């Protein structure tokens, strides 16, 4: 299995797993919490079949990557991504980030610039800031994230099962529920180590990415569902699309957080059109 070493902890290599499909211009996918590269397989297969090289990694602590105690923060996630990009010598890359992965892409550009980046896509992404602060009064209160932490500590297996319902909008009237999708979400969640499952909550909720978004100088597409129950659109895409220079905002009516799965055909076509445009 392909891995890139990104550092050491307790004298052992911290290794990042990645999948690498197809040939052509590279598209690099950054997944959400608590998932893995598998969350983007619908997009990867579609785009690799249409002349792109699709690369997706498991963030540290998630999926098949190492599960270190340290480094479950946005700076380290971004630096891990940079090391992967450099190890594979990727150039003219398109970076696609969903949810926490959107924060990872933003911090990657903020810390490492766009010399290797051609375009960016943020899908249901957490930027600019999820937490309610004096400067961000519309954000969610700390108590909301404390409840998520408590759910992970008490019984994270059941927590992932429960979270899959609002994640995919399966708790809405008339929703067509796929138990297979819910089981895949649970399986990916259970592959994440306990430290990453817990510490990543602080990373995605408390990291202010406003200044990172101001450094975007490549064409950027912002996709978000207006029924996203995990990352509400008013506090994320509607703000980030104004901060990023010349960003294109596409709002999917009634779409949930997990729209890369529930609306994969629509999302795939949207991505392909943006990449070709």
XYZ file of N, CA and C in Angstrom:
831
model
N 0.844 -1.188 0.000
C 0.000 0.000 0.000
C 0.883 1.242 0.000
N 0.502 2.289 -0.741
C 1.357 3.469 -0.841
C 1.244 4.386 0.382
N 2.404 4.759 0.909
C 2.473 5.657 2.057
C 3.547 6.711 1.835
N 3.371 7.858 2.467
C 4.398 8.885 2.523
C 4.679 9.158 3.996
N 5.956 9.166 4.371
C 6.331 9.482 5.748
C 6.386 11.000 5.911
N 5.727 11.504 6.955
C 5.638 12.963 7.148
C 6.304 13.429 8.440
N 6.970 12.514 9.133
C 7.628 12.886 10.380
C 7.716 11.690 11.305
N 8.056 11.955 12.570
C 8.192 10.872 13.545
C 7.486 11.230 14.848
N 7.034 10.193 15.521
C 6.542 10.326 16.897
C 7.001 9.103 17.658
N 7.629 9.327 18.809
C 8.191 8.219 19.601
C 9.115 7.345 18.746
N 9.936 8.015 17.926
C 10.935 7.366 17.062
C 10.338 6.509 15.954
N 9.033 6.581 15.774
C 8.380 5.818 14.703
C 7.881 6.780 13.633
N 7.951 6.340 12.377
C 7.472 7.164 11.273
C 5.970 7.377 11.368
N 5.527 8.604 11.114
C 4.109 8.895 10.915
C 3.869 8.804 9.408
N 3.040 7.854 9.012
C 2.848 7.565 7.593
C 1.436 7.912 7.149
N 1.362 8.570 6.005
C 0.083 8.968 5.421
C -0.224 8.056 4.240
N -1.344 7.372 4.332
C -1.792 6.497 3.242
C -2.469 7.324 2.155
N -2.266 6.929 0.902
C -2.961 7.606 -0.196
C -3.290 6.623 -1.304
N -4.325 6.947 -2.077
C -4.625 6.201 -3.305
C -4.396 7.126 -4.482
N -3.980 6.557 -5.582
C -3.492 7.320 -6.737
C -4.001 6.631 -8.000
N -5.056 7.199 -8.587
C -5.725 6.560 -9.724
C -5.636 7.441 -10.968
N -5.382 6.828 -12.104
C -5.474 7.528 -13.375
C -4.240 8.332 -13.733
N -4.315 8.957 -14.898
C -3.223 9.791 -15.408
C -3.787 11.105 -15.910
N -2.968 12.157 -15.844
C -3.398 13.470 -16.303
C -3.136 14.521 -15.248
N -3.833 15.642 -15.371
C -3.689 16.715 -14.372
C -4.102 16.187 -12.998
N -3.298 16.431 -11.953
C -3.625 15.868 -10.641
C -4.777 16.597 -9.953
N -5.662 15.817 -9.363
C -6.707 16.325 -8.471
C -6.444 15.700 -7.103
N -6.272 16.547 -6.094
C -5.935 16.079 -4.751
C -7.140 16.316 -3.840
N -7.621 15.243 -3.223
C -8.842 15.296 -2.412
C -8.512 15.245 -0.924
N -9.120 16.152 -0.154
C -8.973 16.176 1.307
C -10.341 15.924 1.937
N -10.454 14.842 2.681
C -11.753 14.365 3.190
C -12.160 15.040 4.492
N -13.385 14.793 4.891
C -13.942 15.333 6.127
C -13.727 14.407 7.315
N -14.060 14.922 8.492
C -14.000 14.159 9.753
C -15.312 13.412 9.922
N -15.303 12.166 10.365
C -14.206 11.290 10.773
C -13.854 10.289 9.668
N -13.928 10.709 8.419
C -13.909 9.773 7.298
C -12.491 9.480 6.803
N -12.396 9.057 5.550
C -11.118 8.688 4.953
C -11.179 9.003 3.468
N -10.130 8.673 2.749
C -10.092 8.875 1.299
C -11.261 8.185 0.603
N -11.802 7.135 1.213
C -12.912 6.387 0.606
C -14.132 7.276 0.358
N -14.266 8.348 1.137
C -15.433 9.233 1.007
C -15.480 9.897 -0.366
N -14.340 9.950 -1.066
C -14.265 10.617 -2.370
C -14.204 9.624 -3.541
N -14.442 8.353 -3.295
C -14.272 7.375 -4.377
C -15.215 7.625 -5.550
N -16.428 8.104 -5.283
C -17.364 8.388 -6.386
C -16.783 9.447 -7.326
N -16.162 10.471 -6.750
C -15.564 11.535 -7.558
C -14.289 11.035 -8.245
N -13.492 10.287 -7.527
C -12.223 9.808 -8.065
C -12.417 8.887 -9.264
N -13.342 7.956 -9.151
C -13.569 7.011 -10.247
C -14.083 7.744 -11.488
N -15.018 8.663 -11.273
C -15.600 9.437 -12.378
C -14.521 10.257 -13.082
N -13.701 10.960 -12.311
C -12.726 11.874 -12.910
C -11.501 11.140 -13.462
N -11.088 10.054 -12.798
C -9.977 9.251 -13.334
C -10.370 8.613 -14.669
N -11.657 8.337 -14.816
C -12.160 7.761 -16.075
C -12.218 8.807 -17.186
N -11.997 10.060 -16.847
C -12.103 11.169 -17.812
C -10.798 11.953 -17.946
N -9.685 11.268 -17.688
C -8.393 11.855 -18.010
C -7.706 12.633 -16.918
N -8.053 12.381 -15.663
C -7.395 13.067 -14.550
C -6.694 12.047 -13.646
N -5.658 12.507 -12.991
C -4.977 11.700 -11.974
C -5.566 12.075 -10.624
N -6.208 11.137 -9.970
C -6.937 11.411 -8.729
C -6.191 10.819 -7.532
N -5.864 11.688 -6.593
C -5.095 11.299 -5.418
C -5.878 11.707 -4.174
N -6.069 10.771 -3.272
C -6.755 11.075 -2.007
C -6.007 10.383 -0.877
N -5.770 11.132 0.183
C -5.047 10.581 1.327
C -5.969 10.447 2.525
N -5.598 9.542 3.423
C -6.240 9.474 4.735
C -5.482 10.442 5.646
N -6.181 11.462 6.151
C -5.540 12.408 7.071
C -4.923 11.657 8.257
N -3.864 12.200 8.828
C -3.239 11.530 9.987
C -4.298 11.215 11.043
N -4.200 10.023 11.597
C -5.162 9.596 12.604
C -6.426 8.985 12.043
N -6.642 9.128 10.736
C -7.853 8.635 10.076
C -7.515 7.467 9.144
N -8.518 6.649 8.872
C -8.370 5.599 7.867
C -7.174 4.700 8.107
N -6.345 4.540 7.053
C -5.202 3.622 7.090
C -3.895 4.323 7.439
N -3.950 5.629 7.713
C -2.742 6.357 8.095
C -2.381 6.080 9.555
N -1.155 6.475 9.924
C -0.717 6.318 11.312
C -1.660 7.061 12.250
N -1.669 6.622 13.500
C -2.549 7.219 14.508
C -1.731 7.820 15.650
N -0.956 8.888 15.353
C -0.157 9.498 16.411
C -1.030 10.283 17.381
N -0.501 10.492 18.573
C -1.196 11.304 19.569
C -1.169 12.773 19.167
N -0.053 13.218 18.625
C 0.157 14.627 18.315
C -0.178 14.956 16.854
N -0.353 16.256 16.609
C -0.499 16.721 15.234
C -1.910 16.749 14.698
N -2.889 16.529 15.557
C -4.284 16.588 15.091
C -4.773 18.043 15.147
N -4.147 18.868 14.321
C -4.473 20.290 14.239
C -4.333 20.723 12.791
N -4.932 21.847 12.440
C -5.017 22.247 11.037
C -3.650 22.559 10.436
N -2.740 23.128 11.224
C -1.398 23.410 10.697
C -0.701 22.124 10.269
N -0.753 21.120 11.118
C -0.072 19.856 10.809
C -0.763 19.128 9.664
N -2.092 19.155 9.638
C -2.805 18.547 8.508
C -2.349 19.178 7.188
N -2.236 20.497 7.182
C -1.821 21.207 5.966
C -0.381 20.861 5.603
N 0.479 20.747 6.607
C 1.878 20.414 6.341
C 2.011 18.975 5.848
N 1.194 18.073 6.388
C 1.176 16.685 5.879
C 0.781 16.666 4.407
N -0.227 17.456 4.067
C -0.675 17.542 2.674
C 0.456 18.068 1.793
N 1.162 19.086 2.267
C 2.279 19.644 1.497
C 3.364 18.593 1.264
N 3.635 17.783 2.286
C 4.665 16.738 2.145
C 4.233 15.672 1.149
N 2.949 15.345 1.131
C 2.431 14.400 0.139
C 2.584 14.963 -1.272
N 2.181 16.222 -1.450
C 2.270 16.885 -2.763
C 3.722 16.930 -3.242
N 4.633 17.234 -2.323
C 6.052 17.327 -2.683
C 6.639 15.949 -2.965
N 6.254 14.942 -2.176
C 6.781 13.591 -2.389
C 6.369 13.040 -3.756
N 5.150 13.375 -4.180
C 4.661 12.922 -5.491
C 5.015 13.910 -6.596
N 5.656 15.025 -6.217
C 6.055 16.096 -7.144
C 4.879 16.539 -8.022
N 3.761 16.828 -7.365
C 2.555 17.240 -8.090
C 2.644 18.717 -8.449
N 2.289 19.026 -9.688
C 2.282 20.414 -10.161
C 0.975 20.680 -10.887
N 0.567 21.953 -10.899
C -0.664 22.336 -11.588
C -1.858 21.535 -11.041
N -1.853 21.324 -9.727
C -2.863 20.473 -9.088
C -4.159 21.224 -8.815
N -5.246 20.469 -8.805
C -6.543 20.976 -8.365
C -6.809 20.379 -6.984
N -7.049 21.229 -6.000
C -7.291 20.741 -4.641
C -8.776 20.825 -4.303
N -9.330 19.687 -3.886
C -10.743 19.588 -3.533
C -10.843 19.191 -2.069
N -11.526 20.009 -1.262
C -11.675 19.702 0.156
C -13.128 19.704 0.582
N -13.534 18.647 1.273
C -14.890 18.572 1.817
C -14.837 18.733 3.335
N -15.689 19.604 3.875
C -15.860 19.756 5.314
C -14.530 20.143 5.984
N -14.032 19.309 6.911
C -12.727 19.575 7.521
C -11.645 19.639 6.448
N -11.790 18.832 5.405
C -10.834 18.850 4.305
C -10.785 20.196 3.597
N -11.906 20.919 3.610
C -11.908 22.271 3.056
C -11.057 23.207 3.893
N -11.082 22.996 5.211
C -10.200 23.748 6.093
C -8.747 23.399 5.849
N -8.489 22.109 5.608
C -7.130 21.656 5.311
C -6.601 22.308 4.034
N -7.433 22.376 2.996
C -7.031 23.014 1.738
C -6.753 24.502 1.957
N -7.626 25.162 2.722
C -7.438 26.590 2.990
C -6.134 26.839 3.747
N -5.872 26.060 4.773
C -4.643 26.248 5.552
C -3.405 25.861 4.728
N -3.537 24.865 3.851
C -2.438 24.483 2.951
C -2.057 25.662 2.055
N -3.060 26.306 1.461
C -2.780 27.471 0.621
C -2.246 28.626 1.466
N -2.805 28.792 2.657
C -2.346 29.854 3.545
C -0.896 29.690 3.962
N -0.464 28.446 4.188
C 0.894 28.187 4.674
C 1.904 27.929 3.554
N 1.430 27.363 2.446
C 2.361 26.895 1.412
C 2.156 27.561 0.056
N 1.149 28.423 -0.055
C 0.960 29.158 -1.298
C 0.354 28.324 -2.413
N 0.342 28.889 -3.610
C -0.337 28.244 -4.752
C 0.625 27.940 -5.900
N 1.916 27.838 -5.615
C 2.865 27.575 -6.707
C 2.621 26.216 -7.360
N 2.026 25.283 -6.618
C 1.712 23.966 -7.175
C 0.205 23.795 -7.419
N -0.563 24.865 -7.226
C -2.030 24.779 -7.272
C -2.572 25.526 -8.485
N -3.455 24.873 -9.241
C -4.101 25.503 -10.400
C -5.492 26.016 -10.057
N -6.246 25.220 -9.284
C -7.613 25.575 -8.910
C -7.920 24.959 -7.549
N -9.008 25.429 -6.938
C -9.425 24.881 -5.648
C -10.946 24.747 -5.611
N -11.404 23.759 -4.856
C -12.843 23.540 -4.660
C -13.094 23.279 -3.174
N -14.037 24.007 -2.601
C -14.466 23.789 -1.218
C -15.900 23.301 -1.231
N -16.144 22.112 -0.670
C -17.475 21.499 -0.681
C -17.949 21.315 0.762
N -19.064 21.924 1.111
C -19.578 21.796 2.486
C -18.489 22.086 3.503
N -17.644 23.064 3.198
C -16.396 23.251 3.933
C -16.559 24.119 5.176
N -15.680 23.912 6.158
C -15.792 24.582 7.455
C -15.358 26.048 7.451
N -14.478 26.504 6.534
C -14.064 27.923 6.598
C -15.246 28.876 6.416
N -15.110 30.101 6.975
C -13.917 30.622 7.651
C -13.768 30.209 9.109
N -14.851 30.054 9.876
C -14.759 29.683 11.287
C -16.118 29.198 11.757
N -16.139 28.025 12.392
C -17.404 27.465 12.860
C -17.811 27.979 14.235
N -16.823 28.245 15.091
C -17.100 28.599 16.487
C -17.618 30.029 16.624
N -18.571 30.199 17.514
C -19.064 31.540 17.840
C -18.024 32.272 18.684
N -17.634 33.459 18.227
C -16.690 34.315 18.955
C -17.208 35.746 18.848
N -16.613 36.682 19.590
C -17.033 38.080 19.444
C -16.923 38.583 18.005
N -15.923 38.104 17.291
C -15.747 38.521 15.896
C -16.588 37.688 14.935
N -17.136 36.571 15.430
C -17.931 35.657 14.595
C -19.212 35.286 15.352
N -20.091 36.280 15.564
C -21.257 36.072 16.441
C -22.276 35.065 15.902
N -22.232 34.779 14.608
C -23.212 33.847 14.030
C -22.780 32.385 14.137
N -21.573 32.142 14.638
C -21.073 30.780 14.745
C -21.800 29.962 15.804
N -21.456 28.674 15.860
C -22.060 27.777 16.849
C -21.347 27.926 18.190
N -22.081 27.841 19.302
C -21.460 28.006 20.617
C -20.561 26.822 20.970
N -19.611 27.067 21.869
C -18.686 26.016 22.305
C -19.431 24.795 22.841
N -20.597 25.021 23.455
C -21.360 23.894 24.016
C -21.714 22.863 22.939
N -21.959 23.314 21.714
C -22.311 22.394 20.631
C -21.157 21.444 20.336
N -19.938 21.960 20.366
C -18.770 21.129 20.079
C -18.389 20.283 21.286
N -18.688 20.802 22.477
C -18.484 19.992 23.683
C -19.397 18.766 23.670
N -20.603 18.937 23.149
C -21.529 17.800 23.027
C -21.002 16.762 22.042
N -20.397 17.215 20.964
C -19.804 16.279 19.998
C -18.664 15.511 20.661
N -17.806 16.223 21.390
C -16.707 15.564 22.103
C -17.242 14.528 23.091
N -18.297 14.902 23.805
C -18.886 13.971 24.777
C -19.419 12.727 24.081
N -20.048 12.910 22.925
C -20.574 11.772 22.172
C -19.474 10.821 21.733
N -18.341 11.383 21.318
C -17.199 10.561 20.903
C -16.652 9.774 22.097
N -16.556 10.420 23.264
C -15.983 9.774 24.443
C -16.903 8.685 24.991
N -18.197 8.961 25.044
C -19.140 8.025 25.675
C -19.293 6.737 24.863
N -19.495 6.864 23.547
C -19.740 5.684 22.711
C -19.602 6.112 21.257
N -18.353 6.164 20.767
C -18.202 6.751 19.453
C -18.774 5.890 18.339
N -18.850 4.582 18.553
C -19.462 3.715 17.551
C -20.926 4.088 17.332
N -21.662 4.258 18.419
C -23.065 4.673 18.306
C -23.166 6.098 17.813
N -22.219 6.950 18.215
C -22.228 8.345 17.778
C -22.107 8.440 16.264
N -21.209 7.631 15.679
C -21.073 7.656 14.206
C -22.366 7.186 13.537
N -22.982 6.158 14.090
C -24.256 5.670 13.511
C -25.308 6.773 13.523
N -25.401 7.462 14.648
C -26.395 8.531 14.777
C -26.052 9.720 13.871
N -24.762 10.052 13.778
C -24.332 11.209 12.994
C -24.603 11.030 11.502
N -24.610 9.782 11.052
C -24.820 9.537 9.622
C -26.191 10.014 9.146
N -27.163 10.090 10.037
C -28.516 10.521 9.627
C -28.545 11.988 9.189
N -28.148 12.947 10.046
C -28.134 14.337 9.572
C -27.049 14.590 8.527
N -25.958 13.850 8.577
C -24.850 14.041 7.632
C -25.341 13.920 6.188
N -26.170 12.927 5.946
C -26.687 12.683 4.586
C -28.129 13.172 4.396
N -28.654 13.885 5.386
C -30.019 14.366 5.284
C -31.057 13.266 5.389
N -30.655 12.122 5.935
C -31.573 10.977 6.037
C -32.626 11.163 7.127
N -32.484 12.223 7.934
C -33.475 12.510 8.973
C -34.567 13.451 8.462
N -34.554 13.781 7.181
C -35.567 14.662 6.614
C -36.759 13.851 6.116
N -37.982 14.431 6.171
C -39.169 13.714 5.700
C -39.010 13.296 4.241
N -39.343 12.044 3.965
C -39.307 11.546 2.601
C -37.928 11.182 2.085
N -36.907 11.270 2.936
C -35.548 10.951 2.490
C -35.438 9.470 2.136
N -34.737 9.193 1.041
C -34.483 7.808 0.639
C -33.183 7.369 1.310
N -33.303 6.547 2.337
C -32.156 6.178 3.167
C -31.440 4.971 2.579
N -30.126 5.076 2.469
C -29.280 3.939 2.093
C -28.575 3.441 3.352
N -28.943 2.252 3.794
C -28.261 1.677 4.956
C -26.809 1.353 4.604
N -26.544 1.072 3.337
C -25.174 0.823 2.906
C -24.302 2.049 3.087
N -24.827 3.219 2.713
C -24.077 4.462 2.898
C -23.838 4.717 4.384
N -24.839 4.471 5.201
C -24.686 4.670 6.650
C -23.627 3.726 7.219
N -23.615 2.481 6.737
C -22.615 1.521 7.225
C -21.216 1.911 6.771
N -21.100 2.451 5.562
C -19.796 2.909 5.075
C -19.292 4.066 5.928
N -20.193 4.987 6.274
C -19.832 6.116 7.137
C -19.348 5.595 8.489
N -20.092 4.640 9.066
C -19.725 4.071 10.363
C -18.360 3.393 10.285
N -18.136 2.621 9.222
C -16.876 1.896 9.069
C -15.697 2.866 8.958
N -15.860 3.909 8.142
C -14.788 4.898 8.014
C -14.538 5.603 9.350
N -15.620 5.918 10.060
C -15.477 6.556 11.366
C -14.733 5.674 12.353
N -15.040 4.374 12.341
C -14.392 3.459 13.279
C -12.933 3.201 12.918
N -12.546 3.472 11.675
C -11.138 3.338 11.284
C -10.300 4.496 11.815
N -10.951 5.601 12.138
C -10.225 6.738 12.725
C -9.860 6.395 14.169
N -8.642 6.754 14.568
C -8.225 6.508 15.945
C -8.944 7.427 16.917
N -8.959 7.025 18.169
C -9.646 7.824 19.190
C -9.047 9.234 19.300
N -7.700 9.386 19.311
C -7.161 10.756 19.422
C -7.632 11.669 18.290
N -7.564 11.194 17.049
C -7.994 12.019 15.918
C -9.489 12.301 15.995
N -10.271 11.298 16.377
C -11.721 11.479 16.480
C -12.052 12.613 17.450
N -11.268 12.711 18.523
C -11.517 13.706 19.564
C -10.854 15.049 19.256
N -9.554 15.031 18.992
C -8.804 16.292 18.842
C -9.156 17.044 17.561
N -9.592 16.322 16.534
C -9.930 16.980 15.270
C -11.149 17.896 15.433
N -11.966 17.654 16.435
C -13.142 18.507 16.666
C -12.690 19.945 16.940
N -11.659 20.090 17.768
C -11.102 21.420 18.030
C -10.534 22.018 16.747
N -9.854 21.191 15.960
C -9.228 21.673 14.721
C -10.262 22.238 13.754
N -11.364 21.499 13.550
C -12.331 21.969 12.548
C -13.257 23.066 13.063
N -13.397 23.176 14.378
C -14.359 24.144 14.906
C -13.719 25.461 15.352
N -12.461 25.414 15.811
C -11.852 26.591 16.425
C -10.781 27.260 15.570
N -10.439 26.667 14.429
C -9.397 27.251 13.588
C -9.994 28.347 12.713
N -9.514 29.569 12.891
C -9.980 30.697 12.083
C -9.180 30.716 10.776
N -9.862 30.499 9.665
C -9.216 30.375 8.353
C -9.417 31.610 7.482
N -9.865 32.691 8.098
C -10.167 33.909 7.333
C -8.952 34.410 6.561
N -7.813 34.508 7.234
C -6.605 35.028 6.587
C -6.110 34.082 5.497
N -6.314 32.781 5.690
C -5.928 31.800 4.663
C -6.747 32.006 3.389
N -8.040 32.236 3.562
C -8.919 32.435 2.400
C -8.506 33.671 1.594
N -7.978 34.678 2.287
C -7.552 35.899 1.606
C -6.343 35.661 0.704
N -5.639 34.551 0.910
C -4.434 34.239 0.127
C -4.748 33.423 -1.129
N -6.006 33.050 -1.318
C -6.383 32.310 -2.529
C -6.227 33.228 -3.739
N -5.453 32.802 -4.724
C -5.297 33.583 -5.955
C -5.432 32.695 -7.189
N -6.195 31.616 -7.043
C -6.496 30.709 -8.155
C -8.016 30.590 -8.284
N -8.523 30.191 -9.444
C -9.973 29.999 -9.579
C -10.492 29.026 -8.516
N -11.558 29.436 -7.844
C -12.080 28.639 -6.728
C -13.587 28.471 -6.853
N -14.031 27.225 -6.680
C -15.451 26.884 -6.696
C -15.880 26.520 -5.281
N -16.955 27.122 -4.810
C -17.497 26.836 -3.481
C -18.874 26.190 -3.664
N -19.002 24.939 -3.254
C -20.263 24.201 -3.352
C -20.800 23.953 -1.943
N -22.092 24.156 -1.751
C -22.673 23.937 -0.419
C -24.166 23.671 -0.561
N -24.681 22.785 0.270
C -26.113 22.537 0.318
C -26.779 23.494 1.288
N -27.957 24.002 0.924
C -28.613 24.943 1.844
C -29.364 24.226 2.967
N -29.317 22.870 2.968
C -29.862 22.114 4.102
C -28.748 21.324 4.780
N -27.545 21.884 4.776
C -26.403 21.260 5.454
C -26.594 21.430 6.956
N -26.806 20.309 7.665
C -27.045 20.348 9.108
C -25.758 20.231 9.923
N -24.649 19.945 9.247
C -23.373 19.766 9.935
C -22.554 21.060 9.897
N -22.453 21.654 8.709
C -21.762 22.934 8.532
C -22.767 23.897 7.892
N -23.536 24.628 8.691
C -24.586 25.492 8.141
C -24.022 26.508 7.144
N -24.722 26.651 6.030
C -24.224 27.458 4.912
C -24.038 28.933 5.271
N -24.888 29.474 6.131
C -24.811 30.904 6.447
C -23.493 31.273 7.118
N -22.924 30.325 7.877
C -21.702 30.597 8.630
C -20.449 30.147 7.892
N -20.605 29.612 6.682
C -19.462 29.035 5.984
C -19.391 29.529 4.542
N -20.036 28.831 3.634
C -19.896 29.139 2.202
C -20.321 30.562 1.853
N -21.384 31.062 2.484
C -21.849 32.412 2.159
C -20.822 33.468 2.575
N -20.006 33.139 3.570
C -18.944 34.050 4.002
C -17.653 33.813 3.216
N -17.237 32.554 3.112
C -15.951 32.255 2.467
C -15.948 32.652 1.000
N -17.103 32.518 0.338
C -17.165 32.861 -1.090
C -17.006 34.365 -1.318
N -17.247 35.148 -0.268
C -17.033 36.598 -0.363
C -15.588 36.978 -0.046
N -14.945 36.177 0.804
C -13.562 36.468 1.196
C -12.584 36.068 0.090
N -12.831 34.930 -0.550
C -11.948 34.453 -1.617
C -12.155 35.312 -2.868
N -11.076 35.796 -3.426
C -11.163 36.652 -4.608
C -11.786 35.896 -5.771
N -12.836 36.468 -6.350
C -13.464 35.932 -7.573
C -13.929 34.482 -7.436
N -14.336 34.088 -6.225
C -14.845 32.724 -6.042
C -16.204 32.570 -6.727
N -16.478 31.349 -7.186
C -17.779 31.012 -7.751
C -18.547 30.190 -6.726
N -19.708 30.683 -6.300
C -20.537 29.983 -5.309
C -21.697 29.288 -5.999
N -21.858 27.995 -5.724
C -23.007 27.232 -6.218
C -23.722 26.639 -5.011
N -24.972 27.026 -4.825
C -25.771 26.522 -3.703
C -26.710 25.446 -4.211
N -26.671 24.284 -3.592
C -27.541 23.171 -3.965
C -28.764 23.184 -3.043
N -29.901 23.436 -3.624
C -31.135 23.545 -2.845
C -31.491 22.197 -2.220
N -31.691 22.215 -0.899
C -32.102 21.012 -0.180
C -31.008 19.983 0.030
N -29.776 20.304 -0.387
C -28.700 19.313 -0.305
C -28.127 19.224 1.108
N -27.741 18.008 1.527
C -27.161 17.804 2.853
C -25.640 17.975 2.828
N -25.035 17.753 3.974
C -23.576 17.847 4.092
C -22.883 16.813 3.194
N -23.403 15.602 3.209
C -22.781 14.515 2.441
C -23.214 14.468 0.992
N -23.280 15.614 0.326
C -23.825 15.661 -1.041
C -22.898 15.049 -2.075
N -21.618 14.846 -1.740
C -20.735 14.146 -2.682
C -21.197 12.704 -2.882
N -21.964 12.197 -1.932
C -22.522 10.842 -2.036
C -23.969 10.881 -2.509
N -24.800 11.695 -1.851
C -26.236 11.669 -2.168
C -26.545 12.313 -3.520
N -25.706 13.245 -3.946
C -25.894 13.934 -5.234
C -24.635 13.785 -6.079
N -24.054 12.597 -6.075
C -22.738 12.423 -6.693
C -22.737 12.735 -8.187
N -23.804 12.386 -8.900
C -23.821 12.651 -10.342
C -23.762 14.151 -10.622
N -24.546 14.909 -9.880
C -24.588 16.366 -10.055
C -23.246 16.997 -9.661
N -22.699 16.551 -8.538
C -21.419 17.087 -8.071
C -20.302 16.739 -9.056
N -20.295 15.502 -9.539
C -19.253 15.074 -10.480
C -19.270 15.927 -11.744
N -20.462 16.166 -12.291
C -20.576 16.966 -13.506
C -20.154 18.410 -13.241
N -20.502 18.932 -12.067
C -20.116 20.297 -11.684
C -18.591 20.418 -11.608
N -17.945 19.432 -10.990
C -16.494 19.456 -10.871
C -15.828 19.382 -12.234
N -16.290 18.458 -13.064
C -15.695 18.304 -14.393
C -15.806 19.581 -15.216
N -16.950 20.222 -15.161
C -17.153 21.476 -15.910
C -16.211 22.562 -15.396
N -16.031 22.627 -14.070
C -15.137 23.639 -13.495
C -13.681 23.361 -13.855
N -13.298 22.094 -13.837
C -11.910 21.743 -14.151
C -11.584 22.023 -15.617
N -12.561 21.799 -16.492
C -12.344 22.009 -17.921
C -12.460 23.467 -18.310
N -13.178 24.270 -17.516
C -13.460 25.661 -17.857
C -12.245 26.573 -17.724
